[in-house]
Coordinates of C-alpha atoms in Angstrom, one line a residue:
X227 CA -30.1 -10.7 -45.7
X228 CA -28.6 -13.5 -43.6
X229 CA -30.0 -14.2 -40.4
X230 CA -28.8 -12.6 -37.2
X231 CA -27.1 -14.7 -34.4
X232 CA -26.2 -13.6 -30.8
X233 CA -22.6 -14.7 -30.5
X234 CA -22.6 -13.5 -26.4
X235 CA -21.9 -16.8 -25.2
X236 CA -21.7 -16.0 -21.6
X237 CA -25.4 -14.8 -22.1
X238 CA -26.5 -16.3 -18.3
X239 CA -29.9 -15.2 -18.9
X240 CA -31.1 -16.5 -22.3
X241 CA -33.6 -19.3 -21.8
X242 CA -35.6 -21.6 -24.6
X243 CA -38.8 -20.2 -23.7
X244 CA -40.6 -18.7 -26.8
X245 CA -41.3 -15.3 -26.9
X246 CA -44.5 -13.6 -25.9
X247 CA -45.8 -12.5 -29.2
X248 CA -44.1 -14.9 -31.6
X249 CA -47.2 -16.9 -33.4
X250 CA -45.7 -18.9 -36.0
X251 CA -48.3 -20.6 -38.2
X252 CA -48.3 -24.1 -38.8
X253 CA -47.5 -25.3 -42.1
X254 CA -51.0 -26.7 -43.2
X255 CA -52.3 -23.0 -42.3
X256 CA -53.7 -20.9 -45.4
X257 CA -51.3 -18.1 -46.6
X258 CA -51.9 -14.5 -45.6
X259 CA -50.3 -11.6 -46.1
X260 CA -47.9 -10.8 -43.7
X261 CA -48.2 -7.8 -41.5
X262 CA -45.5 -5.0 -40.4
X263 CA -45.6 -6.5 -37.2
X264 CA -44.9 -9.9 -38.5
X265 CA -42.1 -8.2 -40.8
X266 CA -40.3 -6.5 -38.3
X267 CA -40.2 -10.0 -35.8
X268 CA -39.3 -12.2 -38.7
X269 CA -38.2 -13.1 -41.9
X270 CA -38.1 -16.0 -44.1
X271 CA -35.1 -18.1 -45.6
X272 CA -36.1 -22.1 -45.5
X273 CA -37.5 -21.8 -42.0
X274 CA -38.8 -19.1 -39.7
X275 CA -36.3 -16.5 -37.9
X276 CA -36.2 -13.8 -35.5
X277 CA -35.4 -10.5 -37.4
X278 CA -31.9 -8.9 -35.6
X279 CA -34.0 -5.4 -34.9
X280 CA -36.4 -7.3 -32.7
X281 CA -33.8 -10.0 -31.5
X282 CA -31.8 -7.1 -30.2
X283 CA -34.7 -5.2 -28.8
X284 CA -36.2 -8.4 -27.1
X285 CA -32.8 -8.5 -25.6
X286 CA -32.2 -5.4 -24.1
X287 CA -35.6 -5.6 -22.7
X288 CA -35.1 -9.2 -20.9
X289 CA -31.5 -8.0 -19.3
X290 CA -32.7 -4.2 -18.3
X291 CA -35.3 -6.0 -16.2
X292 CA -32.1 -8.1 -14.7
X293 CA -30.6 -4.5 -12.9
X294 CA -30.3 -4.3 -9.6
X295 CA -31.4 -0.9 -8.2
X296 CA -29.7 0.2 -4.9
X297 CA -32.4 2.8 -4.0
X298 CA -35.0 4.6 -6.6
X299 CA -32.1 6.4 -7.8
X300 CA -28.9 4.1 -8.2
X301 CA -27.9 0.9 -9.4
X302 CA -26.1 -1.9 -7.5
X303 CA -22.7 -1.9 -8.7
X304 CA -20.4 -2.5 -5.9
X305 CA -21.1 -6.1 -6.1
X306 CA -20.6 -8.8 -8.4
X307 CA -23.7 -9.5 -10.1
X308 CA -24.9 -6.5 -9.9
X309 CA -22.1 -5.7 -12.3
X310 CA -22.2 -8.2 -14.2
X311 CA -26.3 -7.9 -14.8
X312 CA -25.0 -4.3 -15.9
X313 CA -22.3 -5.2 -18.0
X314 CA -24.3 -7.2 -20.0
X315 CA -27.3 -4.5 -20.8
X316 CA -24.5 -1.9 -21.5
X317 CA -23.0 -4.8 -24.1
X318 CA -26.3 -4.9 -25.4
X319 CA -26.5 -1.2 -26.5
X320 CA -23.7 -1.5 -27.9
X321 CA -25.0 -4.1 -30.6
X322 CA -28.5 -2.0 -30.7
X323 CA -26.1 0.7 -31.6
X324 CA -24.9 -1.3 -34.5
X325 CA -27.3 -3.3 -35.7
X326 CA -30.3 -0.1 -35.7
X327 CA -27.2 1.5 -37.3
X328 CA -26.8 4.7 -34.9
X329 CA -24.7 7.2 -35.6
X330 CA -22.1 7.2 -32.7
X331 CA -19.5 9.7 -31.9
X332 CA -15.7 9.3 -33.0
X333 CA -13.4 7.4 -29.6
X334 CA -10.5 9.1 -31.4
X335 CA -10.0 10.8 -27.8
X336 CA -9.0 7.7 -26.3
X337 CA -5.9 8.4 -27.9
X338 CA -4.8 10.8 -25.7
X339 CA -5.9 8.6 -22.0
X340 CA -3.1 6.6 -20.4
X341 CA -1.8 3.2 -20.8
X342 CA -4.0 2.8 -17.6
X343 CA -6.9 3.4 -19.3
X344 CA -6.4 2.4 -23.0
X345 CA -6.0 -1.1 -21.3
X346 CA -10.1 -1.0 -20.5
X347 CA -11.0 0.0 -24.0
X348 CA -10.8 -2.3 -27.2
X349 CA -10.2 -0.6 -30.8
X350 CA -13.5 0.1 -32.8
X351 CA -15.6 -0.8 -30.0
X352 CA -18.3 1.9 -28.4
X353 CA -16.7 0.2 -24.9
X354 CA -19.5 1.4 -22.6
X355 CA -17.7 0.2 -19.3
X356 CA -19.9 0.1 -16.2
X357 CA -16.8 2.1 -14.3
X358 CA -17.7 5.5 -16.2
X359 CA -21.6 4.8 -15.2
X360 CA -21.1 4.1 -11.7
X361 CA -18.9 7.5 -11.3
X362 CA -21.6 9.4 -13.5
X363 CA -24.3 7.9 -10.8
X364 CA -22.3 8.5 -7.8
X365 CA -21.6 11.7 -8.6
X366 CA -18.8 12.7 -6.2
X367 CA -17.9 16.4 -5.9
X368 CA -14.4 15.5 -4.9
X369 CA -12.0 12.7 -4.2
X370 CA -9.1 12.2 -1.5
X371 CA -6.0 10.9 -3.1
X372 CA -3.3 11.2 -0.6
X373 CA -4.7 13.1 2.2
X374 CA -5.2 15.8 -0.5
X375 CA -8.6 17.0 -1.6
X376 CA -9.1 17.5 -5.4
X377 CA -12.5 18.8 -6.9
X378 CA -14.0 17.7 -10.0
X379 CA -15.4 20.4 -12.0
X380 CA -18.7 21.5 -12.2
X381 CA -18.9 20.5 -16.7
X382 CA -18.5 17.2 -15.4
X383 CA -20.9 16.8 -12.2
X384 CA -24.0 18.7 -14.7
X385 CA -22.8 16.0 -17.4
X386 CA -22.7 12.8 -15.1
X387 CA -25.8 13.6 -14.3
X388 CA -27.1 14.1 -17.6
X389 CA -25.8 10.4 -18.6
X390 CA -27.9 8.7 -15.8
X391 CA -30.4 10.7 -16.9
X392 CA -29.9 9.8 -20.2
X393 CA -29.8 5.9 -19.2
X394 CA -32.9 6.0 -17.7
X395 CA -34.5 7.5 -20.8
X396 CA -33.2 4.6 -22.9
X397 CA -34.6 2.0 -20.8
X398 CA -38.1 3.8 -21.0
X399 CA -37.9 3.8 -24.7
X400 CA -36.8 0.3 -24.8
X401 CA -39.9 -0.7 -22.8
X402 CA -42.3 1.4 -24.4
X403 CA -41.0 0.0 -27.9
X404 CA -41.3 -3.9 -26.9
X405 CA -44.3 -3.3 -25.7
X406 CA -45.4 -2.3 -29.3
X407 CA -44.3 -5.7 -30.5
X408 CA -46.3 -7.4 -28.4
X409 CA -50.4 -6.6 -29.8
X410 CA -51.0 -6.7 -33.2
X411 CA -52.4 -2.9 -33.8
X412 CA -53.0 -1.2 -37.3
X413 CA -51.1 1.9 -35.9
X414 CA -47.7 -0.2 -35.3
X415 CA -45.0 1.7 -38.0
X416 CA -41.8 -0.6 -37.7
X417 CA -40.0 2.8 -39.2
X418 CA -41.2 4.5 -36.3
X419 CA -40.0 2.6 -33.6
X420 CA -36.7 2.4 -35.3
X421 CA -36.8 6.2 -35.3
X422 CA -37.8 6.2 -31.6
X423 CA -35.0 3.8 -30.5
X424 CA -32.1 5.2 -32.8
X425 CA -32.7 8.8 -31.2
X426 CA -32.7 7.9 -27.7
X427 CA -29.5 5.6 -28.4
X428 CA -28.1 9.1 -30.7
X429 CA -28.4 11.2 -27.6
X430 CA -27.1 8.3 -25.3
X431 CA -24.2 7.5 -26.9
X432 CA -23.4 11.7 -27.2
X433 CA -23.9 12.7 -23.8
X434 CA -21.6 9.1 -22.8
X435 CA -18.9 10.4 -25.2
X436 CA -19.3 14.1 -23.5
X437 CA -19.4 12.9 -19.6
X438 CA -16.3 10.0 -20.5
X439 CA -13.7 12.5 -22.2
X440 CA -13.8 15.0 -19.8
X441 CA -14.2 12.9 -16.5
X442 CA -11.4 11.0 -17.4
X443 CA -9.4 13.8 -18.2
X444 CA -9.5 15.1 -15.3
X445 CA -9.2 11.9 -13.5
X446 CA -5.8 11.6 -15.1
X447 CA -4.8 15.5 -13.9
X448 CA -5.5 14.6 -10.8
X449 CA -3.4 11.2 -10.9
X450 CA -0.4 13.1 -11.8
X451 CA -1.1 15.6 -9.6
X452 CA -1.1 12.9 -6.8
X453 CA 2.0 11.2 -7.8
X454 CA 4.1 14.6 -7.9
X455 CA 6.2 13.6 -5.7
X456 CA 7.5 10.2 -7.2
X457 CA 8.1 12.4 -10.4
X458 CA 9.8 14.7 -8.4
X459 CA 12.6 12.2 -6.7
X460 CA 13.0 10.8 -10.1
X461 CA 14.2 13.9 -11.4
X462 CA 16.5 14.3 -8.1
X463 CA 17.3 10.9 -8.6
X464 CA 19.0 11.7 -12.1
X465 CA 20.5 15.1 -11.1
X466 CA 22.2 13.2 -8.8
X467 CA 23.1 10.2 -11.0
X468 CA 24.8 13.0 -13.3
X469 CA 26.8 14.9 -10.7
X470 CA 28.1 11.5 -9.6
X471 CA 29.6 10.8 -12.7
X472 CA 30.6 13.8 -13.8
X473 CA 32.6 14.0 -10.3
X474 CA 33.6 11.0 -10.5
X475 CA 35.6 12.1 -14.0
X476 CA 37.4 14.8 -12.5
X477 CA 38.7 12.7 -9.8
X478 CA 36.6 14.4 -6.6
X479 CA 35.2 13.2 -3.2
X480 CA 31.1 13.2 -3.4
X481 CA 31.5 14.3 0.5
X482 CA 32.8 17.9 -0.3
X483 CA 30.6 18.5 -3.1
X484 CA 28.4 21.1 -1.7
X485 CA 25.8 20.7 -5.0
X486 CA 25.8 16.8 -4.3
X487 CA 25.1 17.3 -0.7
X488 CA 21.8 19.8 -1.3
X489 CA 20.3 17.2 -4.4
X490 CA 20.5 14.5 -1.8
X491 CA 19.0 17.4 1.3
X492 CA 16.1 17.7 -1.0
X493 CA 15.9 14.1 -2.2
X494 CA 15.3 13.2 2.0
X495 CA 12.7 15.8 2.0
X496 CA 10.9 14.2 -0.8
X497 CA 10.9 10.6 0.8
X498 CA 9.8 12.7 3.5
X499 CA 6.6 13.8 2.1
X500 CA 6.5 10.2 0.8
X501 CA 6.7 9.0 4.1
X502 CA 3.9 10.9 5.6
X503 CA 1.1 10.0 2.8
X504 CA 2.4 6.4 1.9
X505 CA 3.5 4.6 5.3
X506 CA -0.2 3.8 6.7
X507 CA 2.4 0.9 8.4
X508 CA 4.1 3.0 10.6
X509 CA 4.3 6.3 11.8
X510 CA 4.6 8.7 8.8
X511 CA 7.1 10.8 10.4
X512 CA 8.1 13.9 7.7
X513 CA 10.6 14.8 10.2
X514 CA 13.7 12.4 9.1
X515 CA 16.3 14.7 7.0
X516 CA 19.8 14.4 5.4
X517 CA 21.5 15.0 9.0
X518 CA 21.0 11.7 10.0
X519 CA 22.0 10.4 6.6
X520 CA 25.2 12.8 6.7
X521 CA 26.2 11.3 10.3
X522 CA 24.9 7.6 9.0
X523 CA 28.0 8.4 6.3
X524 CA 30.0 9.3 9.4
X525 CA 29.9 6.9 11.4
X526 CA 30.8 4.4 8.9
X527 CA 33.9 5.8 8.1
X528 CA 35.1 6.0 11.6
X529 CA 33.2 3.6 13.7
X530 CA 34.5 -0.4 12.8
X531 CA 32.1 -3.4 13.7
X532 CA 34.5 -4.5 16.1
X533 CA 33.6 -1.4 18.0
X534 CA 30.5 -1.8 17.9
X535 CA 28.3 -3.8 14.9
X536 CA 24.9 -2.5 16.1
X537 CA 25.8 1.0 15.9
X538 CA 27.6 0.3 12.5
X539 CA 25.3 -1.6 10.9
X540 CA 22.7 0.6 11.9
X541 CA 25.0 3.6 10.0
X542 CA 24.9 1.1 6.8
X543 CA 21.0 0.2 7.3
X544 CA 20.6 4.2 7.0
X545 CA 22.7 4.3 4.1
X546 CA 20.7 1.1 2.5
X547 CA 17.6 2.5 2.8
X548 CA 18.4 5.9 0.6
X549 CA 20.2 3.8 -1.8
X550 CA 16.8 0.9 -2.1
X551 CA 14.8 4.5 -2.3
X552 CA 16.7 5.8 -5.2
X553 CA 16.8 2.3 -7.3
X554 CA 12.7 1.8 -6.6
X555 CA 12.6 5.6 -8.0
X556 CA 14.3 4.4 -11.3
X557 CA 12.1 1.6 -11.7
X558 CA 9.2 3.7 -11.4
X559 CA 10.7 5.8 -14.5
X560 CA 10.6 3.0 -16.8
X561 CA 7.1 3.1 -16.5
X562 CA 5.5 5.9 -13.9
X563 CA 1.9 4.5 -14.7
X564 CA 2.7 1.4 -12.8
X565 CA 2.5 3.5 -9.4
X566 CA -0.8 3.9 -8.1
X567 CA -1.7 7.4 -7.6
X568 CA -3.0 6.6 -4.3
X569 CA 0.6 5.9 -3.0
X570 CA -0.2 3.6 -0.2
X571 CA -1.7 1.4 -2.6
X572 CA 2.0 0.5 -3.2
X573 CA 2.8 -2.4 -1.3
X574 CA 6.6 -2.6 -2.3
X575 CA 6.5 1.2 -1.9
X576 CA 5.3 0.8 1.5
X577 CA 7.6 -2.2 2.4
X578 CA 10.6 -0.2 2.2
X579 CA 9.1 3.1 4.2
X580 CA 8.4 0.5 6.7
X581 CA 12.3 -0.4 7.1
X582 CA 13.5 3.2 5.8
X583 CA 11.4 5.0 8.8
X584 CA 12.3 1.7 11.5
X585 CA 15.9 2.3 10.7
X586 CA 16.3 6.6 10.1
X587 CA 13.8 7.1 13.2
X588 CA 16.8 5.0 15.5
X589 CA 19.3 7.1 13.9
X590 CA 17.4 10.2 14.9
X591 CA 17.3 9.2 17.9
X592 CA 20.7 7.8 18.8
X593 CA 23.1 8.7 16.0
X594 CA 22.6 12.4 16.4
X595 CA 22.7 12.6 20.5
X596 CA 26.7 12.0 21.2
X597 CA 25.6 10.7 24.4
X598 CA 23.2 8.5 23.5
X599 CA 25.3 7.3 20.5
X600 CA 28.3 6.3 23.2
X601 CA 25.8 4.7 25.1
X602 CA 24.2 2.4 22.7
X603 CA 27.6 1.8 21.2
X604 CA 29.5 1.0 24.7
X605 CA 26.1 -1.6 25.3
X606 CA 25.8 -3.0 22.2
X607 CA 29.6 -3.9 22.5
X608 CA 29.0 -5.7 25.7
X609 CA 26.1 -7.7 24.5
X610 CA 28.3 -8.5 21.2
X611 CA 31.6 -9.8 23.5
X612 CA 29.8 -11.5 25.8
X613 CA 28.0 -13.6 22.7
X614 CA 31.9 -14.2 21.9
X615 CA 32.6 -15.5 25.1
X616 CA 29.9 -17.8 25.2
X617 CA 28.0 -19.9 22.5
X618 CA 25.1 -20.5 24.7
X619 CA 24.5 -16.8 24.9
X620 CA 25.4 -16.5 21.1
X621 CA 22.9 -19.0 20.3
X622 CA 20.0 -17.0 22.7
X623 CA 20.8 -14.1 20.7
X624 CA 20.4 -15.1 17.4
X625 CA 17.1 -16.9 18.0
X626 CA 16.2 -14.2 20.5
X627 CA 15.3 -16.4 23.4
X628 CA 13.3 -14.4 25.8
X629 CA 15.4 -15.1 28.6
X630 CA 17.8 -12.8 26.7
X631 CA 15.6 -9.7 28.0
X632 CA 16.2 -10.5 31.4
X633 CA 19.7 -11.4 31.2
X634 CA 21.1 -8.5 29.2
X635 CA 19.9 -5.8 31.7
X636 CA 21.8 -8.0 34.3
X637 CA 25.2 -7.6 32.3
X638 CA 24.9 -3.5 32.5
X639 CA 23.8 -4.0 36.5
X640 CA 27.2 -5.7 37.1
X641 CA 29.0 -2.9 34.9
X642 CA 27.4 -0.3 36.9
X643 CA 28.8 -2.3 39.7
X644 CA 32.4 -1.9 38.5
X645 CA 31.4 1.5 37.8
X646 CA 31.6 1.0 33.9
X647 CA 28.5 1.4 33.0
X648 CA 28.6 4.9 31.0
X649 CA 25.7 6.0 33.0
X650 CA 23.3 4.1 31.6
X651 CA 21.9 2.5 34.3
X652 CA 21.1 6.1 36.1
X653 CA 19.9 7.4 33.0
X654 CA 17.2 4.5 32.8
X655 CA 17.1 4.4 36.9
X656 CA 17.7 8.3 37.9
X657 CA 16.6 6.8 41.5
X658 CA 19.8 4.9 41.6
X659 CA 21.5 8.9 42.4
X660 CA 19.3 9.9 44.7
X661 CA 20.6 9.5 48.2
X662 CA 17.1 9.2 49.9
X663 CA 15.6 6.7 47.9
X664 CA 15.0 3.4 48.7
X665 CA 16.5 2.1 45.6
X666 CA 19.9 4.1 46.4
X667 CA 20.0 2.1 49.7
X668 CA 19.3 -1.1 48.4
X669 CA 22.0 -1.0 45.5
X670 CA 24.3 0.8 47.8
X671 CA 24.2 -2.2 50.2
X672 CA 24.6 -4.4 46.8
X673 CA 27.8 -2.5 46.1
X674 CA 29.3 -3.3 49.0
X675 CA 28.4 -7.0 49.4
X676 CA 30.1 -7.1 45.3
X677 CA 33.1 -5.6 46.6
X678 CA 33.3 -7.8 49.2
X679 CA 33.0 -11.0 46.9
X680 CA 35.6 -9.5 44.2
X681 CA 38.1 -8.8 47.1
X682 CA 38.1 -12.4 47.4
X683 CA 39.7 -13.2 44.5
X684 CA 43.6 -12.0 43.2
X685 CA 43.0 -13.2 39.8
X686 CA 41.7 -10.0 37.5
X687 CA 38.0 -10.8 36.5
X688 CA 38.1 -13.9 37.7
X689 CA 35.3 -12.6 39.9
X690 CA 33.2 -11.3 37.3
X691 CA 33.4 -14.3 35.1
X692 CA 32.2 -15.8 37.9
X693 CA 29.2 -13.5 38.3
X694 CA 28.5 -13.1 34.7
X695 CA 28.2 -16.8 34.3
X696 CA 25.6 -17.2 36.9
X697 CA 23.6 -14.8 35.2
X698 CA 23.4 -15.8 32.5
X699 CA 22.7 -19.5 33.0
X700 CA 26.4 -20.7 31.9
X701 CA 27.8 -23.8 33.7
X702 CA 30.7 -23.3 35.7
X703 CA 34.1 -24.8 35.2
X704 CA 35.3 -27.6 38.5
X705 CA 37.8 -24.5 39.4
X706 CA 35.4 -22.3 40.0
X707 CA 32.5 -24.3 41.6
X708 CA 35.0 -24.3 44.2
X709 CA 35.3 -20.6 44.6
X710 CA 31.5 -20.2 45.4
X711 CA 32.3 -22.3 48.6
X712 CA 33.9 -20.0 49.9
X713 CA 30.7 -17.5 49.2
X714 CA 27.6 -17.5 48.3
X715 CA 26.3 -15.7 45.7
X716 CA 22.8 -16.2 46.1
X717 CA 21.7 -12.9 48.1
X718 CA 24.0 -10.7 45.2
X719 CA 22.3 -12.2 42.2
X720 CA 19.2 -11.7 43.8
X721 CA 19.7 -7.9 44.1
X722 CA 21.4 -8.0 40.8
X723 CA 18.0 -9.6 39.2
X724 CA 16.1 -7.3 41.1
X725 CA 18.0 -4.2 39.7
X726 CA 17.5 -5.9 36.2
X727 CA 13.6 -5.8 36.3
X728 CA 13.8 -2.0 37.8
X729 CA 15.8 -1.2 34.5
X730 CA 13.0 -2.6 32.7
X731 CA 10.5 -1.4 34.6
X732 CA 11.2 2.2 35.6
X733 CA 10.9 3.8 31.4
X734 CA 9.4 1.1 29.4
X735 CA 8.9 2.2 25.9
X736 CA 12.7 4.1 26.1
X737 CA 14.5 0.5 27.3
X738 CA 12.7 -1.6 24.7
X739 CA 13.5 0.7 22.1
X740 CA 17.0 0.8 23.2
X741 CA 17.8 -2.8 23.5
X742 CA 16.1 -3.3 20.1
X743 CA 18.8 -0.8 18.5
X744 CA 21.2 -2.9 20.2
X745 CA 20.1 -6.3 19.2
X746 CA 18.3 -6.1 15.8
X747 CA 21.5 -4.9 14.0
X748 CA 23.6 -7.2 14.8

C-alpha cells in the first residue's frame, strides 16, 4: 500500500504542528504490539506515516472548524473567505468519498444541463460546488428574473432543505469520529468508524445528487423561460431574412409586401417588451411601434439632407437602430446561452436600447405630428444654414459651445420678427398671441422698432445679416460697421435676448428636448 499524500497545494490552512494524538515511539523504545488505534493512524514502510483514512479524516475535521456561520442556521458565503473556507471542506468530501471508497451516485445527468453549467463541473469528479449549497441554505421560494416571478417547486424547497440538513449531519459524524482517534480505548473498532463515516457520506452524496438535478432543472426552465423573448425575435428575425430573399427573387418592393410589413409590426413589439424589462438606462417605454419605423422609411425617401439633416438623419437613426437590433438577434443565435437570462445583465443589450429608445422616442414625438415634424424640420434647417454662413457658428456647433443655447433661440426670435417663424415661437410662448399680456406689448413694441431698422436699408437682407451677426457674436464687415451709425441696435438686441431666454424659459423640458432633435443629428 503506498503512502497517501495530499496534493491540495493551495491548502491555506495546513500547518507543521503534529497532531494531537500521534505518539511515535523513539527508536531505542521496546517493541509492542501495535493497537487498532495505532493501525488505523499509521502504517509502516521505512519510516512512520499517516494512514490516508485518518489523514483525510484529520483533515475534514481541521477545515469544518474553518466555516464561517452567518447565524445558527447559515453559512457565510457571500464573501470571499467565507467561500473559500467552504470550498475547501466540500473538496475535502470529496477525497473522503474516495479514499473511504463510498458509493456515490452516477453525474450522468449533467449531460443534459447547459453549456452554462457543464462549464462548473469537471468529468469524473463528485463537483460539490458551494453555489448548489448556498441555494439549498437560502432556500428561496421564488426568484425575479425580469420583473417576472417564477416559483420553485415544492420537491425541491423539502430537498434543499434536506441537504443542509444532511451537511450538518456529516460534520457531526466527522467530529464524533476524530474524536475517537484521539484516546486510546479498548472499545475503538477502526471498521466501525469507517462504517459510521461511509454512511453519513452515502446519504450525503444521495440527497446532493437529488436536490442538484432537480434544482438545476428547473433553474434552466426558468432561464429559457426568461429569455423568451430573444428567442422569439430570432425567429422573427429569420422569417424575415427569408421573405427578403425570396422577394427579392421575384423582383418585388419590400414596402408593398403586406406579410413583410406585419413580421417587422411584430418584430417592434418584441423589442418593445425588450425595452421595458432590459433598459434600466432609460425609460423602458413599450409604447414605440412600427408606425414610427414605417414614417422613419418615409421620410427618407422624400425628405433630402439639404432640407433638413436633423430630421433626415433622425429618419436613418430610426432605421439604424432596427437594423443593429436584428444583427445583435443573430448573434445571439450562434449561441443563445451567451445572453443572460436576466436581460439587463446585458450590457451591449442595453447599449443599443439606450440609443434605439433615445432615437424612436424623438420620432414619436416629432415624426408622427405633421406639425411638429415641419417645425423641427424648418428649425433645424435654419440652425444648419446659418452654420454654412458662418464658420464661427459652425465650429460652436460641433463642439457644442454653450453660448450656442442662447444664440439659437435668438435666430427663431428674429424669424418670428419677419414673420417666418412657422409658429414656433407662439407655440413655445403662447403669451406672445395674447393681446393683454405684457409679453404681447413688449414684443409688439420690438416689432416695430425692427421694422423701423429694416426700412433703413434697400439692400434685401442686408438688415438681417446685420442683426443675425450681432447675435451671434460674428464680426462685422467695414461696410457695415458703418450702417449701425446710422442706428443703434443696442435697445433691439436687448429685446431680442430677452425674448430668447422667455423661449427657454416659458416650457423647459419641451424646448430642450426640441433643440436636442435639432442639434444632435446633425
Amino acid at each position: 500500500m503506498q503512502p497517501y499524500y495530499d496534493k491540495d497545494t493551495d491548502d491555506e490552512f495546513s500547518d507543521n504542528t503534529s497532531v494531537e494524538g500521534m505518539n511515535y515511539r523513539p527508536q531505542t523504545a521496546p517493541p509492542s504490539p501495535i493497537t487498532e488505534l495505532e493501525e488505523f493512524k499509521r502504517f509502516l514502510i521505512q519510516q512512520y506515516y499517516r494512514k490516508p483514512e485518518y489523514d483525510i479524516l484529520e483533515k475534514a475535521q481541521r477545515y469544518q472548524n474553518y466555516l464561517i456561520q452567518r447565524d445558527l442556521h447559515k453559512y457565510d458565503l457571500d464573501n470571499p473567505e467565507g467561500q473559500r473556507s467552504c470550498k475547501k471542506y466540500l473538496k475535502t468530501l470529496e477525497k473522503m468519498c474516495i479514499i473511504y471508497q463510498v458509493k456515490t451516485l452516477s453525474r450522468e445527468y449533467r449531460n443534459t444541463f447547459s453549456k452554462a453549467y457543464k462549464i462548473l463541473y469537471k468529468e469524473d469528479r463528485l463537483c460539490y460546488l458551494t453555489e448548489i449549497l448556498d441555494s439549498a441554505q437560502e432556500g428561496f421560494p421564488y426568484l425575479w428574473v425580469n420583473s417576472e416571478k417564477f416559483v420553485f417547486s415544492p420537491d425541491v424547497l423539502s430537498k434543499g432543505s434536506k441537504l443542509i440538513e444532511l451537511f450538518y449531519k456529516v460534520q457531526h459524524v466527522i467530529r464524533v469520529s476524530f474524536s475517537r482517534t484521539l484516546k486510546e480505548s479498548p472499545d475503538f473498532s477502526s471498521k466501525l468508524l469507517k462504517q459510521d463515516i461511509v454512511r453519513i457520506l452515502e446519504d450525503f452524496d444521495q440527497i446532493w445528487v437529488d436536490f442538484e438535478r432537480l434544482y438545476v432543472k428547473e433553474l434552466m426552465e426558468i432561464e429559457a423561460k426568461a429569455r423568451r423573448f430573444i428567442l422569439l425575435a430570432i425567429e422573427i428575425d429569420k422569417e424575415m431574412t427569408s421573405i427578403e430573399i425570396r422577394e427579392k427573387l421575384r423582383g418585388k418592393i419590400l414596402v408593398t409586401s403586406e406579410n413583410y410589413i406585419q413580421k417587422k409590426e411584430q418584430f417592434c413589439k418584441v423589442i418593445a417588451q425588450i425595452n421595458s424589462v432590459a433598459n434600466v438606462e432609460g425609460k423602458g417605454r413599450d409604447d414605440l411601434g412600427i408606425n414610427i419605423l414605417l414614417e422613419a422609411e418615409g421620410i427618407t425617401r422624400r425628405v433630402t439632407k439639404e432640407q433638413s439633416s436633423a430630421v433626415r438623419n433622425l429618419a436613418d437613426s430610426i432605421k439604424s437602430n432596427f437594423q443593429k437590433f436584428r444583427e445583435q438577434m443573430r448573434k445571439y443565435e450562434g449561441n443563445i446561452e451567451m445572453v443572460d437570462p436576466q436581460l439587463k445583465n446585458n450590457q451591449e443589450l442595453v447599449d443599443l436600447l439606450v440609443e434605439y429608445e433615445s432615437q424612436w422616442e424623438k420620432g414619436l414625438y416629432y415624426l408622427l405630428d405633421p406639425t411638429k415634424c415641419q417645425q423641427l424640420m424648418y428649425f433645424s434647417h435654419i440652425i444648419e444654414t446659418t452654420a454654412e454662413k458662418y464658420k464661427q457658428f459652425e465650429e460652436q456647433l460641433e463642439c457644442r459651445d454653450s453660448d450656442i443655447f442662447v444664440t439659437i433661440p435668438c435666430l427663431i426670435a428674429l424669424k418670428y420678427l419677419e414673420n417666418e417663424d412657422r409658429n414656433i415661437c407662439t407655440y413655445f410662448l403662447p403669451k406672445l398671441k395674447e393681446e393683454t399680456s405684457m409679453l404681447y406689448q413688449q414684443y409688439a413694441q420690438l416689432k416695430n422698432e425692427f421694422i423701423e431698422w429694416r426700412n433703413l436699408h434697400t439692400k434685401q437682407y442686408e438688415y438681417y445679416n446685420i442683426l443675425e451677426k450681432q447675435l451671434l457674436g460674428i464680426p462685422l464687415s467695414e461696410k457695415e460697421q458703418i450702417a449701425l451709425k446710422n442706428f443703434k441696435l443696442d435697445n433691439i438686441m436687448q429685446k431680442i435676448r430677452q425674448m430668447s431666454i422667455e423661449l427657454q424659459r416659458y416650457n423647459a423640458i419641451e424646448w430642450n428636448y426640441f433643440i436636442d432633435a435639432a442639434i444632435n443629428n446633425n
